[in-house]
């Protein structure tokens, strides 16, 4: 009998142990304990490629600003992008807005109840559709993200992630699919973590094929380091900003301070900030200017700047310069 057969045979006990642990130990997160598809959908989109700690201060604020799918659909895209500013991966906000319009205009404001239907909406892939449908509508469909995949690999003592969707589906508790999906993700986020898992605290260790043996290599993505200079040009209560082109792959249509392409001396630096965008860690030197030679620049009144969809870096600099709150 191999470890996989053993594990499959004891599935009901494994499911019970995991769900009991989740009921007692889950983190108190604002998107937990609700079946409201709108707030679950927003949380799932915000959490894509973004840490829980970064989402926490933004989630409630976003829902207060756009408390329903109708409010989101009727908002201007620029307002949605402005509220998203700093969270990065702005395509998510564009798709969220586009999907809200599909739901209100083509589905009469009714949310899809099945994962297949969710997948037809902009920005919804297999994982997100399964997460929303299982949590909000109890559809017995498994999720597979990096955390679940790692838990499965260790639990089943597999070296590859081949057929992981199928394995996740077999493992799923069909009575409480949404809770079970969240439980296994929670286990991967808090106990069966990358590097050294905390097997001594694991609620399913007696079912586990590896208990973390040989799984300690951290696969942290390598960050690139880079330096850039940015002009902070102010004149008569206005700030010079440029809008990124709509064809830009990153942060298209958002407003930012002009980037300086020539070398600068240390004496010119007003202050420096650190900022990470995807895989690059930037040291940003901010240079005071009264003018910048840029074709697409516009002088924007300080009173109106905060209403624009600003990039996260621009917000950071303007805050540090006390030009916005
Ligand atoms: S026993 Fe260890 S390796 Fe196995 S699932 Fe639990 S935390 Fe992960």
Short mmCIF file of C-alpha atoms and ligand atoms in Angstrom, two decimals:
data_model
loop_
_atom_site.label_atom_id
_atom_site.label_comp_id
_atom_site.label_asym_id
_atom_site.label_seq_id
_atom_site.Cartn_x
_atom_site.Cartn_y
_atom_site.Cartn_z
CA UNK A 1 0.00 0.00 0.00
CA UNK A 2 1.64 3.29 -0.98
CA UNK A 3 1.25 6.51 0.91
CA UNK A 4 -1.29 7.80 -1.59
CA UNK A 5 -3.65 4.82 -1.15
CA UNK A 6 -3.38 5.16 2.62
CA UNK A 7 -4.16 8.82 2.42
CA UNK A 8 -7.13 8.32 0.08
CA UNK A 9 -8.61 5.69 2.39
CA UNK A 10 -8.54 8.00 5.36
CA UNK A 11 -9.95 10.98 3.54
CA UNK A 12 -13.01 11.55 5.78
CA UNK A 13 -10.76 11.75 8.87
CA UNK A 14 -8.34 14.06 7.12
CA UNK A 15 -11.15 16.39 6.03
CA UNK A 16 -12.62 16.48 9.51
CA UNK A 17 -9.24 17.22 11.10
CA UNK A 18 -8.53 20.05 8.69
CA UNK A 19 -11.96 21.63 9.01
CA UNK A 20 -11.89 21.40 12.81
CA UNK A 21 -8.52 23.10 12.86
CA UNK A 22 -9.80 25.80 10.49
CA UNK A 23 -12.91 26.42 12.59
CA UNK A 24 -10.75 26.95 15.67
CA UNK A 25 -7.70 28.66 14.22
CA UNK A 26 -8.58 30.67 11.12
CA UNK A 27 -7.24 34.20 10.99
CA UNK A 28 -9.82 36.89 11.56
CA UNK A 29 -9.93 38.40 8.06
CA UNK A 30 -12.68 40.78 6.89
CA UNK A 31 -13.68 38.62 3.91
CA UNK A 32 -14.24 35.58 6.09
CA UNK A 33 -17.63 34.67 7.51
CA UNK A 34 -19.60 36.12 4.60
CA UNK A 35 -21.40 34.47 1.70
CA UNK A 36 -21.87 37.76 -0.12
CA UNK A 37 -20.55 37.12 -3.66
CA UNK A 38 -19.64 40.76 -4.26
CA UNK A 39 -17.37 41.13 -1.24
CA UNK A 40 -15.87 37.66 -1.81
CA UNK A 41 -15.18 38.49 -5.45
CA UNK A 42 -13.50 41.80 -4.55
CA UNK A 43 -11.33 40.06 -1.93
CA UNK A 44 -10.27 37.31 -4.34
CA UNK A 45 -9.26 39.84 -7.00
CA UNK A 46 -7.36 42.01 -4.49
CA UNK A 47 -5.53 38.99 -3.11
CA UNK A 48 -4.21 37.91 -6.52
CA UNK A 49 -0.41 38.37 -6.39
CA UNK A 50 -0.80 40.59 -3.33
CA UNK A 51 -0.07 39.82 0.31
CA UNK A 52 -2.88 39.73 2.87
CA UNK A 53 -1.14 42.49 4.88
CA UNK A 54 -1.22 44.81 1.85
CA UNK A 55 -4.87 44.07 1.11
CA UNK A 56 -6.17 44.51 4.66
CA UNK A 57 -6.07 48.33 4.84
CA UNK A 58 -7.51 48.68 1.34
CA UNK A 59 -10.33 46.15 1.27
CA UNK A 60 -12.80 47.85 3.62
CA UNK A 61 -12.08 51.24 2.08
CA UNK A 62 -12.79 49.92 -1.42
CA UNK A 63 -16.08 48.37 -0.31
CA UNK A 64 -17.13 51.57 1.43
CA UNK A 65 -16.43 53.53 -1.75
CA UNK A 66 -18.13 50.95 -4.00
CA UNK A 67 -20.55 49.10 -1.71
CA UNK A 68 -22.32 47.12 -4.44
CA UNK A 69 -21.76 45.81 -7.93
CA UNK A 70 -24.15 48.49 -9.22
CA UNK A 71 -22.08 51.27 -7.59
CA UNK A 72 -18.91 49.78 -9.02
CA UNK A 73 -20.41 49.47 -12.50
CA UNK A 74 -21.68 53.04 -12.53
CA UNK A 75 -18.38 54.51 -11.26
CA UNK A 76 -15.88 56.03 -13.67
CA UNK A 77 -12.91 53.78 -14.41
CA UNK A 78 -10.58 56.57 -13.26
CA UNK A 79 -12.26 56.54 -9.79
CA UNK A 80 -11.83 52.77 -9.54
CA UNK A 81 -8.18 53.01 -10.56
CA UNK A 82 -7.65 55.83 -8.06
CA UNK A 83 -9.07 53.64 -5.26
CA UNK A 84 -6.85 50.78 -6.44
CA UNK A 85 -3.74 52.94 -6.48
CA UNK A 86 -0.86 51.33 -4.59
CA UNK A 87 -2.19 47.79 -4.88
CA UNK A 88 -0.46 47.29 -8.24
CA UNK A 89 -1.42 45.05 -11.15
CA UNK A 90 -4.00 47.59 -12.30
CA UNK A 91 -5.38 45.27 -14.94
CA UNK A 92 -7.23 43.64 -12.05
CA UNK A 93 -9.11 46.88 -11.32
CA UNK A 94 -9.95 47.37 -15.00
CA UNK A 95 -11.30 43.83 -15.25
CA UNK A 96 -13.23 44.18 -11.99
CA UNK A 97 -14.90 47.29 -13.36
CA UNK A 98 -15.58 45.65 -16.76
CA UNK A 99 -17.03 42.55 -15.09
CA UNK A 100 -19.27 44.69 -12.85
CA UNK A 101 -20.69 46.25 -16.01
CA UNK A 102 -21.35 42.84 -17.55
CA UNK A 103 -23.13 41.69 -14.37
CA UNK A 104 -25.35 44.77 -14.16
CA UNK A 105 -26.04 45.19 -17.87
CA UNK A 106 -26.16 41.65 -19.21
CA UNK A 107 -27.09 39.62 -16.13
CA UNK A 108 -29.55 42.14 -14.63
CA UNK A 109 -27.37 42.49 -11.53
CA UNK A 110 -27.50 38.78 -10.66
CA UNK A 111 -24.21 37.12 -9.83
CA UNK A 112 -23.37 33.85 -11.57
CA UNK A 113 -23.79 30.92 -9.19
CA UNK A 114 -21.55 28.44 -10.99
CA UNK A 115 -17.79 28.54 -11.54
CA UNK A 116 -18.17 27.98 -15.31
CA UNK A 117 -20.27 31.14 -15.53
CA UNK A 118 -17.83 33.14 -13.40
CA UNK A 119 -15.01 32.18 -15.76
CA UNK A 120 -16.73 33.99 -18.61
CA UNK A 121 -16.29 37.33 -16.83
CA UNK A 122 -13.22 39.53 -17.44
CA UNK A 123 -10.32 38.82 -15.10
CA UNK A 124 -11.70 35.55 -13.68
CA UNK A 125 -9.56 32.45 -14.15
CA UNK A 126 -10.07 28.90 -12.97
CA UNK A 127 -8.79 29.49 -9.43
CA UNK A 128 -10.82 32.67 -8.83
CA UNK A 129 -14.01 31.20 -10.31
CA UNK A 130 -13.69 28.10 -8.11
CA UNK A 131 -12.95 30.14 -5.00
CA UNK A 132 -15.95 32.45 -5.44
CA UNK A 133 -18.38 29.68 -6.44
CA UNK A 134 -17.36 27.40 -3.57
CA UNK A 135 -17.30 30.08 -0.87
CA UNK A 136 -20.36 32.10 -1.92
CA UNK A 137 -22.51 29.35 -3.47
CA UNK A 138 -21.21 26.13 -1.93
CA UNK A 139 -20.32 24.62 -5.31
CA UNK A 140 -18.24 21.48 -4.63
CA UNK A 141 -15.26 22.57 -6.67
CA UNK A 142 -11.65 22.67 -5.48
CA UNK A 143 -9.20 25.55 -5.73
CA UNK A 144 -5.54 25.28 -6.59
CA UNK A 145 -3.13 28.09 -5.83
CA UNK A 146 0.53 28.03 -4.79
CA UNK A 147 -0.35 27.23 -1.17
CA UNK A 148 -2.67 24.35 -2.03
CA UNK A 149 -0.19 22.95 -4.52
CA UNK A 150 2.59 22.92 -1.93
CA UNK A 151 0.39 21.22 0.68
CA UNK A 152 -0.67 18.59 -1.87
CA UNK A 153 2.89 17.90 -2.96
CA UNK A 154 3.98 17.29 0.61
CA UNK A 155 0.85 15.49 1.71
CA UNK A 156 0.95 13.08 -1.25
CA UNK A 157 4.73 12.91 -1.29
CA UNK A 158 4.91 13.94 -4.91
CA UNK A 159 7.81 15.75 -6.44
CA UNK A 160 5.77 17.33 -9.23
CA UNK A 161 2.50 19.16 -9.30
CA UNK A 162 1.14 17.07 -12.18
CA UNK A 163 -2.60 16.55 -12.00
CA UNK A 164 -2.87 18.69 -8.90
CA UNK A 165 -6.33 19.96 -9.85
CA UNK A 166 -7.58 16.41 -9.87
CA UNK A 167 -5.93 15.64 -6.53
CA UNK A 168 -7.38 18.81 -4.98
CA UNK A 169 -10.83 17.82 -6.23
CA UNK A 170 -10.53 14.35 -4.67
CA UNK A 171 -9.48 15.85 -1.40
CA UNK A 172 -12.33 18.38 -1.24
CA UNK A 173 -15.02 18.09 1.40
CA UNK A 174 -18.25 18.23 -0.58
CA UNK A 175 -20.39 19.28 2.38
CA UNK A 176 -18.34 22.38 3.15
CA UNK A 177 -16.38 23.08 -0.05
CA UNK A 178 -15.87 26.80 0.56
CA UNK A 179 -14.60 26.28 4.10
CA UNK A 180 -12.44 23.37 3.02
CA UNK A 181 -10.84 25.39 0.23
CA UNK A 182 -10.12 28.20 2.64
CA UNK A 183 -8.83 25.74 5.23
CA UNK A 184 -6.24 24.19 2.94
CA UNK A 185 -5.12 27.61 1.72
CA UNK A 186 -4.89 28.77 5.34
CA UNK A 187 -2.80 25.72 6.20
CA UNK A 188 -0.42 26.55 3.34
CA UNK A 189 -0.23 30.21 4.36
CA UNK A 190 0.38 29.68 8.07
CA UNK A 191 1.76 26.17 8.77
CA UNK A 192 2.74 24.27 5.63
CA UNK A 193 4.70 27.32 4.50
CA UNK A 194 7.49 27.46 1.89
CA UNK A 195 10.86 26.54 3.36
CA UNK A 196 10.43 24.88 6.76
CA UNK A 197 6.83 23.81 7.43
CA UNK A 198 5.68 23.70 11.08
CA UNK A 199 4.76 20.02 10.99
CA UNK A 200 4.54 19.72 14.79
CA UNK A 201 1.55 22.09 14.72
CA UNK A 202 -0.07 20.61 11.62
CA UNK A 203 -3.59 19.21 12.07
CA UNK A 204 -3.09 16.66 9.26
CA UNK A 205 0.43 15.50 10.06
CA UNK A 206 -0.67 11.93 10.71
CA UNK A 207 -1.93 11.75 7.12
CA UNK A 208 1.08 13.43 5.56
CA UNK A 209 3.48 11.54 3.29
CA UNK A 210 6.51 13.74 3.99
CA UNK A 211 5.99 15.87 7.09
CA UNK A 212 8.18 18.39 5.35
CA UNK A 213 11.15 16.09 4.69
CA UNK A 214 13.30 17.33 1.85
CA UNK A 215 11.01 20.25 1.13
CA UNK A 216 12.96 23.08 2.67
CA UNK A 217 14.33 24.78 -0.43
CA UNK A 218 12.93 28.27 -0.54
CA UNK A 219 11.90 29.33 -4.03
CA UNK A 220 11.82 33.04 -3.34
CA UNK A 221 11.82 34.94 -6.62
CA UNK A 222 14.95 36.96 -7.22
CA UNK A 223 14.35 40.68 -7.09
CA UNK A 224 16.19 43.01 -9.47
CA UNK A 225 17.68 46.20 -8.03
CA UNK A 226 17.48 49.46 -9.96
CA UNK A 227 17.82 53.22 -9.46
CA UNK A 228 15.74 55.93 -11.11
CA UNK A 229 15.36 59.72 -10.79
CA UNK A 230 12.02 61.44 -10.74
CA UNK A 231 11.23 65.12 -11.09
CA UNK A 232 9.02 66.85 -8.57
CA UNK A 233 8.08 70.04 -10.40
CA UNK A 234 5.74 72.47 -8.66
CA UNK A 235 4.53 75.89 -9.77
CA UNK A 236 1.92 78.18 -8.21
CA UNK A 237 0.06 75.44 -6.33
CA UNK A 238 0.25 72.91 -9.18
CA UNK A 239 2.29 69.77 -9.77
CA UNK A 240 3.57 68.54 -13.12
CA UNK A 241 2.25 65.03 -13.89
CA UNK A 242 2.27 62.81 -16.95
CA UNK A 243 -0.26 60.19 -17.91
CA UNK A 244 0.96 56.76 -18.93
CA UNK A 245 -0.14 55.68 -22.39
CA UNK A 246 -3.17 53.43 -22.71
CA UNK A 247 -1.02 50.85 -24.50
CA UNK A 248 1.47 50.55 -21.64
CA UNK A 249 1.45 47.02 -20.27
CA UNK A 250 1.83 48.24 -16.69
CA UNK A 251 -0.39 50.87 -15.04
CA UNK A 252 -1.76 52.17 -18.34
CA UNK A 253 -3.69 55.44 -18.12
CA UNK A 254 -2.41 56.23 -14.63
CA UNK A 255 -0.74 59.51 -13.67
CA UNK A 256 2.82 59.79 -12.43
CA UNK A 257 5.67 62.22 -11.89
CA UNK A 258 8.05 62.60 -14.85
CA UNK A 259 11.08 60.30 -14.96
CA UNK A 260 14.44 62.00 -15.60
CA UNK A 261 16.63 60.24 -18.10
CA UNK A 262 19.85 62.17 -17.52
CA UNK A 263 22.31 61.69 -14.70
CA UNK A 264 21.93 63.73 -11.52
CA UNK A 265 24.30 64.73 -8.75
CA UNK A 266 23.78 63.95 -5.07
CA UNK A 267 23.32 67.64 -4.24
CA UNK A 268 20.21 67.77 -6.41
CA UNK A 269 18.41 65.01 -4.52
CA UNK A 270 15.52 66.27 -2.40
CA UNK A 271 14.93 62.85 -0.81
CA UNK A 272 14.99 59.20 -1.72
CA UNK A 273 12.32 56.51 -1.42
CA UNK A 274 12.36 52.79 -1.96
CA UNK A 275 9.66 51.21 -4.06
CA UNK A 276 9.06 47.74 -5.49
CA UNK A 277 7.18 47.08 -8.71
CA UNK A 278 6.68 43.40 -9.56
CA UNK A 279 10.22 41.91 -9.53
CA UNK A 280 12.19 45.16 -9.32
CA UNK A 281 13.24 47.00 -6.14
CA UNK A 282 13.85 50.65 -7.00
CA UNK A 283 15.79 53.33 -5.15
CA UNK A 284 14.10 56.47 -6.34
CA UNK A 285 15.86 59.84 -6.17
CA UNK A 286 13.42 62.74 -6.14
CA UNK A 287 14.71 65.94 -7.73
CA UNK A 288 13.05 69.34 -7.30
CA UNK A 289 12.43 71.13 -10.59
CA UNK A 290 10.57 74.23 -11.64
CA UNK A 291 10.11 72.93 -15.20
CA UNK A 292 10.57 69.61 -16.98
CA UNK A 293 10.79 69.20 -20.70
CA UNK A 294 8.00 66.71 -21.31
CA UNK A 295 5.47 66.76 -24.14
CA UNK A 296 2.71 64.93 -22.34
CA UNK A 297 3.07 66.70 -18.96
CA UNK A 298 0.19 68.65 -17.44
CA UNK A 299 0.14 71.04 -14.51
CA UNK A 300 -2.48 69.73 -12.10
CA UNK A 301 -3.78 71.78 -9.20
CA UNK A 302 -2.77 70.33 -5.82
CA UNK A 303 -6.43 70.36 -4.79
CA UNK A 304 -7.28 68.00 -7.69
CA UNK A 305 -4.26 65.72 -7.68
CA UNK A 306 -5.72 63.20 -5.20
CA UNK A 307 -8.74 62.65 -7.48
CA UNK A 308 -6.57 61.25 -10.28
CA UNK A 309 -5.57 57.58 -10.54
CA UNK A 310 -1.97 57.98 -9.36
CA UNK A 311 0.63 55.24 -9.44
CA UNK A 312 1.67 53.93 -6.03
CA UNK A 313 5.13 55.44 -6.38
CA UNK A 314 3.71 58.87 -7.26
CA UNK A 315 1.44 58.76 -4.22
CA UNK A 316 4.36 57.80 -2.02
CA UNK A 317 6.45 60.74 -3.23
CA UNK A 318 3.62 63.29 -3.10
CA UNK A 319 2.80 62.19 0.45
CA UNK A 320 6.39 62.45 1.55
CA UNK A 321 6.55 65.95 0.00
CA UNK A 322 3.33 66.86 1.87
CA UNK A 323 1.53 67.59 -1.38
CA UNK A 324 -1.28 65.10 -0.71
CA UNK A 325 -2.50 63.37 2.45
S1 LIG B 1 2.77 17.58 8.16
FE1 LIG B 1 4.14 19.23 7.55
S2 LIG B 1 4.55 18.91 5.37
FE2 LIG B 1 2.75 17.67 5.90
S3 LIG B 1 1.00 18.95 5.40
FE3 LIG B 1 1.47 19.29 7.55
S4 LIG B 1 2.86 21.07 7.63
FE4 LIG B 1 2.79 20.30 5.50
#
